[in-house]
Coordinates of C-alpha atoms and ligand atoms in Angstrom, one line a residue:
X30 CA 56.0 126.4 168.7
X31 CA 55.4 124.8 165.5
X32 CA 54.9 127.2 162.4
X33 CA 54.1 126.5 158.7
X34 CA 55.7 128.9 156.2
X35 CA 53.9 128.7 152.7
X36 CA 56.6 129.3 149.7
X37 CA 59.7 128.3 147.9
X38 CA 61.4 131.3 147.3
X39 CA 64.3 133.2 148.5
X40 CA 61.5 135.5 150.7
X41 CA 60.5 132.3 152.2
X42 CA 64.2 131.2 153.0
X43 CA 64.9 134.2 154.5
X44 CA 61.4 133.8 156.9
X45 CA 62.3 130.5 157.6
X46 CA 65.7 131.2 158.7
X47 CA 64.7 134.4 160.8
X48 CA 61.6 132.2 162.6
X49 CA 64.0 129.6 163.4
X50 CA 66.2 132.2 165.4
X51 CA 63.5 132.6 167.6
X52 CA 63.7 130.7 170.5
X53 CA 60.5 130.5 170.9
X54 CA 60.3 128.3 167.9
X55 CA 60.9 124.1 167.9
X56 CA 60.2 123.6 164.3
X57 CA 59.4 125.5 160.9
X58 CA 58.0 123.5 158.1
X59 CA 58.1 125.0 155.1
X60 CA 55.6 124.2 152.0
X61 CA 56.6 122.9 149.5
X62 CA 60.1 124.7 150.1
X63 CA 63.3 124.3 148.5
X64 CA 66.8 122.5 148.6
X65 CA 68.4 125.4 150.6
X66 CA 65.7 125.9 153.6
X67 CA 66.3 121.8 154.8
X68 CA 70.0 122.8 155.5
X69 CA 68.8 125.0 158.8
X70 CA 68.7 124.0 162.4
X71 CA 64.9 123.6 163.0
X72 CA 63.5 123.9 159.1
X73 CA 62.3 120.8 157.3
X74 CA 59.9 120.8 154.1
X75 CA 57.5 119.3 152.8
X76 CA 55.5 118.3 149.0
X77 CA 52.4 120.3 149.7
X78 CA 51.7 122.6 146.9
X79 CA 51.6 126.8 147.6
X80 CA 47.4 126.6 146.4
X81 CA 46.7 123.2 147.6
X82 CA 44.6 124.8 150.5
X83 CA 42.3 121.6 151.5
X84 CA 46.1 119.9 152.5
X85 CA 47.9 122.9 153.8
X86 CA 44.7 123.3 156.4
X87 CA 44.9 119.7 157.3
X88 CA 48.5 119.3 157.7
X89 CA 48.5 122.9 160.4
X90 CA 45.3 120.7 162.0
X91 CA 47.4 117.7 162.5
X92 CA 50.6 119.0 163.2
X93 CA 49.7 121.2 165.9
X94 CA 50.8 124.4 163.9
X95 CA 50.4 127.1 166.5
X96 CA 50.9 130.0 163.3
X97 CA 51.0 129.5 159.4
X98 CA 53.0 132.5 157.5
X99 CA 52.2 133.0 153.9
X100 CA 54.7 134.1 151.3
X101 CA 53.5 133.9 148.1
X102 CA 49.9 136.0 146.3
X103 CA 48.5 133.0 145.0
X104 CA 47.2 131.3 148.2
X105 CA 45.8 134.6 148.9
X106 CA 44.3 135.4 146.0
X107 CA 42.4 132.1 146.5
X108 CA 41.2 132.4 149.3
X109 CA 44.0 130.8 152.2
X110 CA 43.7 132.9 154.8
X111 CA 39.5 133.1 154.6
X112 CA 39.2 129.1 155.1
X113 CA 42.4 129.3 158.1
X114 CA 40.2 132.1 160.0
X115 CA 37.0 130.0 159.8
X116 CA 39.1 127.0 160.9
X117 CA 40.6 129.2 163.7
X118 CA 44.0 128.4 162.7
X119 CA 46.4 131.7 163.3
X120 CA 47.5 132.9 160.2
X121 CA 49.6 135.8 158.5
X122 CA 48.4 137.5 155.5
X123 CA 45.3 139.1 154.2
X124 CA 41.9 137.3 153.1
X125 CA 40.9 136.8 149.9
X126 CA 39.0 140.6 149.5
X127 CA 41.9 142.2 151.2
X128 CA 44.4 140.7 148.3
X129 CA 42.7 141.9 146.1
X130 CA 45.1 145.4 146.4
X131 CA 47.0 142.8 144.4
X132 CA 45.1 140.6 142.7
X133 CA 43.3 143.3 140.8
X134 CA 44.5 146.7 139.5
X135 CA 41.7 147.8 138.7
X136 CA 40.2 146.9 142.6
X137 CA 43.7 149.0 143.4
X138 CA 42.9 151.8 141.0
X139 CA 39.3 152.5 141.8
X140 CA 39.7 152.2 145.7
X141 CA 43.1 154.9 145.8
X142 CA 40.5 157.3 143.4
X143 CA 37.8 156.4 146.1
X144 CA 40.4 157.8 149.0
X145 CA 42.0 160.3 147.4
X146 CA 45.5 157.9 147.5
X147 CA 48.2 159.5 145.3
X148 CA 48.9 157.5 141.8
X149 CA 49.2 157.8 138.2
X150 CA 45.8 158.9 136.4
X151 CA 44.3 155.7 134.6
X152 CA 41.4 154.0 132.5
X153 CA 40.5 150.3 132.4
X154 CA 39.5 148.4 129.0
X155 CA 38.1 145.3 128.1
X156 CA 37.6 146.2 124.5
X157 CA 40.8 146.6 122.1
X158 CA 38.7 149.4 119.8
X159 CA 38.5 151.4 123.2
X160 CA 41.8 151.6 124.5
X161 CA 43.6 152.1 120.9
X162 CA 41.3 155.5 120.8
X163 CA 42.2 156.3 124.4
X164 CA 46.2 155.6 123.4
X165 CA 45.3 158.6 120.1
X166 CA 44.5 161.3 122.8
X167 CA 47.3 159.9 125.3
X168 CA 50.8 159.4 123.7
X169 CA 53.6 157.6 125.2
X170 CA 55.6 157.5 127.7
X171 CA 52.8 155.8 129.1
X172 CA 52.5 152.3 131.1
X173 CA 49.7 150.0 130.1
X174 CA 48.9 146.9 133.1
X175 CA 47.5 143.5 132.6
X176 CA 44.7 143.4 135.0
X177 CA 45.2 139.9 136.8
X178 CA 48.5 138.4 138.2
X179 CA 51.1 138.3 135.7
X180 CA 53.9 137.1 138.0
X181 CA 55.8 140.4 137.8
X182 CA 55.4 140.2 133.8
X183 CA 52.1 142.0 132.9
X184 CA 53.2 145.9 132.7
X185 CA 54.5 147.6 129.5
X186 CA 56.4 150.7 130.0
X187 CA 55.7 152.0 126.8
X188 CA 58.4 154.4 125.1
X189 CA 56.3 154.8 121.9
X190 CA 52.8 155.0 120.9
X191 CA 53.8 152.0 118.4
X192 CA 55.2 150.0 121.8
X193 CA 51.6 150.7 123.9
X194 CA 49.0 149.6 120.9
X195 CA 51.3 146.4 120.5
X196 CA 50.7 146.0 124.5
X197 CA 47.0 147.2 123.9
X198 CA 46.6 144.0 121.0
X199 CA 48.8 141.5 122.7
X200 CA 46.7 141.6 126.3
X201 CA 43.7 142.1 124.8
X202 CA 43.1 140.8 121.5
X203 CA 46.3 137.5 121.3
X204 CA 45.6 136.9 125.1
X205 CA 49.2 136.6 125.8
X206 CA 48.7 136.6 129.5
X207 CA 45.0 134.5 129.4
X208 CA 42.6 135.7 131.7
X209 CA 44.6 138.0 133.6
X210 CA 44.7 140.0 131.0
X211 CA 41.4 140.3 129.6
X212 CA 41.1 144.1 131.2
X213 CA 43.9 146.4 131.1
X214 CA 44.8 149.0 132.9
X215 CA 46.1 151.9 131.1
X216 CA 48.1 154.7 133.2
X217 CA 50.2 157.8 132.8
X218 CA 53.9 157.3 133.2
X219 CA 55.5 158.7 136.1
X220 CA 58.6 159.9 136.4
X221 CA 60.9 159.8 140.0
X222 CA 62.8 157.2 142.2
X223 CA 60.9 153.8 143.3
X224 CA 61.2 152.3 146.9
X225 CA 59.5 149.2 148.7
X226 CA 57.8 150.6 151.5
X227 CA 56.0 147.7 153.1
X228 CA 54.1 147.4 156.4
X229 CA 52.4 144.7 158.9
X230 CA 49.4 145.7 159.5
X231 CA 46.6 144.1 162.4
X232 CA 43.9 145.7 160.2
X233 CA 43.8 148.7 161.9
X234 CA 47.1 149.6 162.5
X235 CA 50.1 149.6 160.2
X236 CA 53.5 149.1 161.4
X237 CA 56.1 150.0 158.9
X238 CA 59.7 148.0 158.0
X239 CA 63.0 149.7 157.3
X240 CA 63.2 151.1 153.4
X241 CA 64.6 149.1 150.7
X242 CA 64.7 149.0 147.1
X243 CA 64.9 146.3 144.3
X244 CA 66.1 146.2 140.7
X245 CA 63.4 144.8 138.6
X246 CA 65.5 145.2 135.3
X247 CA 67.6 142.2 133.8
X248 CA 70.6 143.9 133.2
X249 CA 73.1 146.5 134.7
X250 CA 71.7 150.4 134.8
X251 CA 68.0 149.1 135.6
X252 CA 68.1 148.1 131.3
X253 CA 66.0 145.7 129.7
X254 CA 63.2 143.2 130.7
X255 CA 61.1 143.5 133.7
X256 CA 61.9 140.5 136.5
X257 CA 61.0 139.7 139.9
X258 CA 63.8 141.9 141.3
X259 CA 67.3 141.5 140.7
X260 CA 68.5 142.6 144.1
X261 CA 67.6 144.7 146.7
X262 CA 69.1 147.0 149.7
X263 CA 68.1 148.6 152.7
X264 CA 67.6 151.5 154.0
X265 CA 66.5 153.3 150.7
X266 CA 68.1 156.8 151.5
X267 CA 65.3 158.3 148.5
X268 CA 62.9 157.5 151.6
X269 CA 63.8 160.7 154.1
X270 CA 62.0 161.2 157.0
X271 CA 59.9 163.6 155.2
X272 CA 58.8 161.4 152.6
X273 CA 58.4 158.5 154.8
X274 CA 56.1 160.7 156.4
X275 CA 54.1 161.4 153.7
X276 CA 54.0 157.5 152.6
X277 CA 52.3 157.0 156.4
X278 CA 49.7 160.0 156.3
X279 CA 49.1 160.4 152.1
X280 CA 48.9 156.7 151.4
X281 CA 49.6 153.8 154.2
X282 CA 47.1 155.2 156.9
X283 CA 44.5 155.5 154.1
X284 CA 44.9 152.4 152.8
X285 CA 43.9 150.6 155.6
X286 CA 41.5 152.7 157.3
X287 CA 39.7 152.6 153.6
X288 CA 40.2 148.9 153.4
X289 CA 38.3 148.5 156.7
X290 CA 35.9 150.9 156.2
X291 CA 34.8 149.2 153.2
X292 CA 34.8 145.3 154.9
X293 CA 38.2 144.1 153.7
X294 CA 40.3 145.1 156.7
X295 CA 44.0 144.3 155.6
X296 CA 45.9 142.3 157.7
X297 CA 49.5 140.5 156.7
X298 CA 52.1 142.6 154.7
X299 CA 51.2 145.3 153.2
X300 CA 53.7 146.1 150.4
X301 CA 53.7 149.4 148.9
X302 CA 55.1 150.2 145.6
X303 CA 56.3 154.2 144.9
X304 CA 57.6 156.5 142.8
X305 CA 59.0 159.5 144.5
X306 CA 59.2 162.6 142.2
X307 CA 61.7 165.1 142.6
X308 CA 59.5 167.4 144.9
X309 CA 59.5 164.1 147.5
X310 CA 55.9 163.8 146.8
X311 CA 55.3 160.0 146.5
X312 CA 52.2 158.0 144.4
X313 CA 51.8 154.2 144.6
X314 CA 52.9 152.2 141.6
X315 CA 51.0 149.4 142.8
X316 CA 50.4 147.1 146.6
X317 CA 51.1 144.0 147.0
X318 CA 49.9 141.7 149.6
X319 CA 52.7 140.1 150.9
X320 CA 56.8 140.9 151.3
X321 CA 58.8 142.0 148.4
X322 CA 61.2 139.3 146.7
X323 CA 64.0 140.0 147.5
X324 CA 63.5 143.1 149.8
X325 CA 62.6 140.8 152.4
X326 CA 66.2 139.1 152.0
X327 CA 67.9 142.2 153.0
X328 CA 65.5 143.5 155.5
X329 CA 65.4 140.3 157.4
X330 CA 69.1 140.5 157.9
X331 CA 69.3 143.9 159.6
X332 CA 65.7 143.0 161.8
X333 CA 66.8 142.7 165.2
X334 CA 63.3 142.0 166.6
X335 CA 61.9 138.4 167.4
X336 CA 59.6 138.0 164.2
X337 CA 57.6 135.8 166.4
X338 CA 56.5 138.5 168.7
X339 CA 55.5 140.7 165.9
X340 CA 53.6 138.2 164.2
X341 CA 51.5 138.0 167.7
X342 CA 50.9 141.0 167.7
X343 CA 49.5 141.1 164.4
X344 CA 47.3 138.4 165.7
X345 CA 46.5 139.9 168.3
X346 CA 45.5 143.4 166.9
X347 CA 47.7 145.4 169.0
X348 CA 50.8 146.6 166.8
X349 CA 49.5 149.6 168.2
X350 CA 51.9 148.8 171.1
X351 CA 54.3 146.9 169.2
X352 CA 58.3 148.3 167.9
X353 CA 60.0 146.8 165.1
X354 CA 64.0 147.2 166.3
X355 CA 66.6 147.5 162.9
X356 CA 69.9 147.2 163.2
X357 CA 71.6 150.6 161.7
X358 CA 73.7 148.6 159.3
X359 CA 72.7 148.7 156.0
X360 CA 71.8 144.7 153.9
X361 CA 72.6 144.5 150.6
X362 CA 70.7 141.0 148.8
X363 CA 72.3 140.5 145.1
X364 CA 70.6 137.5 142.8
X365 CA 71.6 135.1 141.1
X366 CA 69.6 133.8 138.2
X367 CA 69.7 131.3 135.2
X368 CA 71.4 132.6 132.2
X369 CA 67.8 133.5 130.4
X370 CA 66.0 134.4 133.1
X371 CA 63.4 136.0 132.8
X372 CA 62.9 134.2 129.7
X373 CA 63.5 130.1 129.4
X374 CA 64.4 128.3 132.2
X375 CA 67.5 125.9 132.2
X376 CA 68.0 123.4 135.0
X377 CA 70.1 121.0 136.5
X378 CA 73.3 122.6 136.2
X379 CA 75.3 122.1 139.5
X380 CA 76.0 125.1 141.8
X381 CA 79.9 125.4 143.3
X382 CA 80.9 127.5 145.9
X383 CA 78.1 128.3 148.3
X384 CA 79.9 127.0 151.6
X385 CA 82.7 129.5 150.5
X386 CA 80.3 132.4 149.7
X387 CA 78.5 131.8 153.2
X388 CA 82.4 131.5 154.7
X389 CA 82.6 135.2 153.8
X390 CA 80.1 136.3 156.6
X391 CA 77.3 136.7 154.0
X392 CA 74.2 134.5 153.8
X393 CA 73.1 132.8 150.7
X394 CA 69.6 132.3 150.5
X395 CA 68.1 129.7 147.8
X396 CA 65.1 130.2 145.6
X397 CA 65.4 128.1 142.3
X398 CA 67.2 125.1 144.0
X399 CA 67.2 121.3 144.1
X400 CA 69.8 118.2 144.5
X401 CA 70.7 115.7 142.3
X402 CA 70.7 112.2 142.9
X403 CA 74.7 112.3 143.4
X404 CA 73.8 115.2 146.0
X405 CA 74.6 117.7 144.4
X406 CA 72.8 121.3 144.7
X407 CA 72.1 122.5 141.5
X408 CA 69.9 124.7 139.6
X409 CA 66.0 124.4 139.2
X410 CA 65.1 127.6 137.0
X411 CA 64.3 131.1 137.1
X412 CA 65.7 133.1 140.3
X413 CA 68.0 130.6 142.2
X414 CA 70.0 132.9 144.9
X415 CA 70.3 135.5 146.6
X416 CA 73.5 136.6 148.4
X417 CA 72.6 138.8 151.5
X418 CA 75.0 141.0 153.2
X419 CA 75.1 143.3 156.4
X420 CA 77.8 146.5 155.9
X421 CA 78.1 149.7 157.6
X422 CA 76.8 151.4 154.3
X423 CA 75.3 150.4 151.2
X424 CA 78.8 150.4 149.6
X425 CA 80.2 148.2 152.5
X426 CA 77.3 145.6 152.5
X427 CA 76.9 145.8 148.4
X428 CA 81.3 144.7 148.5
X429 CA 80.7 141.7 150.8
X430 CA 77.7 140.6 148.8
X431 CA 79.7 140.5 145.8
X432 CA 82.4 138.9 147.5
X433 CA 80.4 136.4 148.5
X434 CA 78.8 135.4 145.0
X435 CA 82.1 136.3 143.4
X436 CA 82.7 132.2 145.2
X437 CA 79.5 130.7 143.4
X438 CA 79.5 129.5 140.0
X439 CA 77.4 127.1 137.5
X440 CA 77.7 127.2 133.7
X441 CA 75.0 129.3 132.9
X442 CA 74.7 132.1 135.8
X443 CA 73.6 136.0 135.4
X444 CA 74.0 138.5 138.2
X445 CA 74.3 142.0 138.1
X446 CA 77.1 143.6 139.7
X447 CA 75.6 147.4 140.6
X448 CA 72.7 146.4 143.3
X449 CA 71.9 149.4 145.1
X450 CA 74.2 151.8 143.1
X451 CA 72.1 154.8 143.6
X452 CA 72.2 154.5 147.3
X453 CA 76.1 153.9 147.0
X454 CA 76.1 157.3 144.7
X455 CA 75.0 158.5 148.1
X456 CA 77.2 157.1 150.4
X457 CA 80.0 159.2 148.2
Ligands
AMP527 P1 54.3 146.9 138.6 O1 54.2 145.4 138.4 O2 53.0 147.5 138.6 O3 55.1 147.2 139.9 O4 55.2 147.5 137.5 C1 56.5 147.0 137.2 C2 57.4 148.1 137.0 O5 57.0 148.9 135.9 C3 57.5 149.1 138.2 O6 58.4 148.6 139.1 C4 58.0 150.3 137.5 O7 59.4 150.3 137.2 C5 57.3 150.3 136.2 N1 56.0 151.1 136.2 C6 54.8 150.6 136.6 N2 53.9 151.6 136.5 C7 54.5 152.7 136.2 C8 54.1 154.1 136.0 N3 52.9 154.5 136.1 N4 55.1 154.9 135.6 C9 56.4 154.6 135.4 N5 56.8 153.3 135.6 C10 55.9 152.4 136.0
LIG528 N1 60.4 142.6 144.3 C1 59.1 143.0 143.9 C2 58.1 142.0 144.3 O1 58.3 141.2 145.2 O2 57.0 142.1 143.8

């Protein structure tokens, strides 16, 4: 079978290398994709943009795609999977009102208050006046949200009251982040361990993945700016059985049953953002509507199922009957980004050493990549790795990883070397 992936990131790398190992699959064609993807057996790309919905639809229409797998929040914010459906092309993810768990926190706020769904306490303002005279009666710590998609970038964890009206005056009266910020949200700070927990759901079931956990901090001991994730592992031993139960029955069983009752049934991934307090009691930090970046790097690697038959049963609406298999090594996925990142962007600098890293036994899968004309792979901006490996433990798989992107250099490269190191504090 022929499947469409939609993305360019290291999450869509990893899909495109774990649909290929299906044998069930001839070809993946990945939109628009990126330099690293081409180099698998069965993967080519193609120029079609993420949002460019009217060609995506046309190009699974003539290309006999027999399933189209969406990576990214922006086709389904707009809409992607809606015009698929009515086109009765198979697809992955959520509809338009279903994504908006993401696309909206203050969708996400008022439907976990409408079912009783653990999270921080919270008030929505359009008007600066407003939320400055909420922020007098509730001092920092406390976390205020752009409203809209922010890619990664629109929450302030404020340590001072100075800190949250800046956030206050920058979303809403400078506009820093546009229209997506034109209501915040703001929300009491909570305190605890965060985890990934992320599910497929067929709208009325929801069939969990293994744990994991990113870094969404720059730098080394989860310190300064916020980024997409800096690296993630799997399992995430803060998620015991206990608490996993409680994730199932307190929030993910909820979450869909409400989302159904209320028109929107969920379908796709389900990606559930906690913090887990010291009690093991856990409260949603946000959803998303699609796999992490880069959990899905590390889960992939230790999935021992055929993604293929799990995304028919998702079609199908019977993960009821359907077992995801996990391997019980531990995956340890470490970025590598541009020197700024998350700020600036530089480019073009060429990239040494990933036939050696992927010599090691880890994978390296690209995000920010392109060739030059000499053939060269070199950077393209942003997040432009990330270097997966499977160990025993957390400390095993976080000491290949490193090995492995100990072999890859460019000029201007930041990684951080501690990925996972509360899970290896365990492993001691
Ligand atoms: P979000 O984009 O909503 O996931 O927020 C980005 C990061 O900000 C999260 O991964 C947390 O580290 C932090 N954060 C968000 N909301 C809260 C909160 N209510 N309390 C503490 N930290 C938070
Ligand atoms: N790694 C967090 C995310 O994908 O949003």
């Amino acid at each position: 079978m022929h499947i469409l992936l939609i993305g360019s990131g290291g999450r869509e790398h990893a899909l495109a290398w774990k649909l290929a190992a299906s044998n069930q699959v001839s070809q993946v064609t990945v939109a628009p994709g990126n330099a690293g993807m081409a180099t698998e057996a069965k993967v080519s790309t193609i120029a079609i943009d993420v949002t460019d919905i009217d060609a995506l639809e046309a190009f699974a229409q003539n290309q006999q795609v027999a399933m189209t797998v969406v990576g990214p929040e922006a086709p389904l914010v707009k809409g992607l999977v809606d015009r698929f459906v009515a086109s009765k092309l198979p697809v992955i993810g959520p509809t338009k009102a279903a994504a908006q768990l993401e696309g909206s926190k203050d969708f996400a706020k008022q439907f976990m208050a409408e079912y009783d769904i653990p999270t921080a306490q919270f008030a929505t303002f359009s008007d600066s006046a407003d939320a400055l005279a909420y922020l007098d009666t509730h001092p920092a710590p406390i976390v205020i949200k752009a409203d809209g998609l922010a890619a990664g970038k629109g929450v302030v964890v404020a340590q001072t009251d100075e800190e949250a009206r800046r956030a206050v005056h920058d979303m809403l009266d400078d506009k820093t982040f546009g229209a997506a910020g034109a209501r915040v949200v703001i929300e009491e700070f909570l305190a605890g361990e965060e985890a990934s927990f992320i599910c497929l759901v067929d709208g009325k079931t929801a069939l969990p993945l293994a744990t994991s956990q990113d870094h969404k901090a720059r730098n080394e001991g989860d310190l300064g700016p916020n980024t997409g994730g800096m690296g993630a592992y799997s399992p995430a031993p803060v998620v015991t059985p206990s608490v996993h139960d409680k994730v199932m029955q307190r929030i993910v069983n909820p979450t869909v049953r409400g989302m159904a009752k209320n028109g929107a049934p969920f379908t796709g991934f389900l990606y559930v953002g906690l913090m887990i307090d010291n009690a093991g009691d856990p409260r949603v930090i946000e959803y998303n509507a699609r796999l992490g970046d880069p959990e899905t790097q590390p889960l992939l690697m230790r999935l021992d199922s055929d993604l293929v038959d799990l995304f028919n049963a998702a079609l199908a609406a019977e993960l009821h009957d359907a077992e995801m298999i996990w391997s019980d090594d531990s995956a340890v996925g470490i970025v590598m980004a541009a020197g700024e990142y998350p700020a600036g962007s530089s480019r073009g600098e060429v990239i040494e050493g990933i036939d050696a890293a992927d010599a090691t036994g880890a994978k390296v899968f690209h995000a920010g990549t392109s060739h030059d004309e000499a053939g060269n792979t070199i950077t393209a901006g942003g997040r432009i790795l990330c270097v997966t490996a499977r160990g025993s433990s957390v400390s095993q798989a976080k000491s290949l990883a490193e090995t492995a992107a100990n072999e890859i250099h460019w000029p201007n490269i930041h990684w951080r070397r501690d990925i996972g190191y509360r899970a290896v504090a365990r492993d001691r």
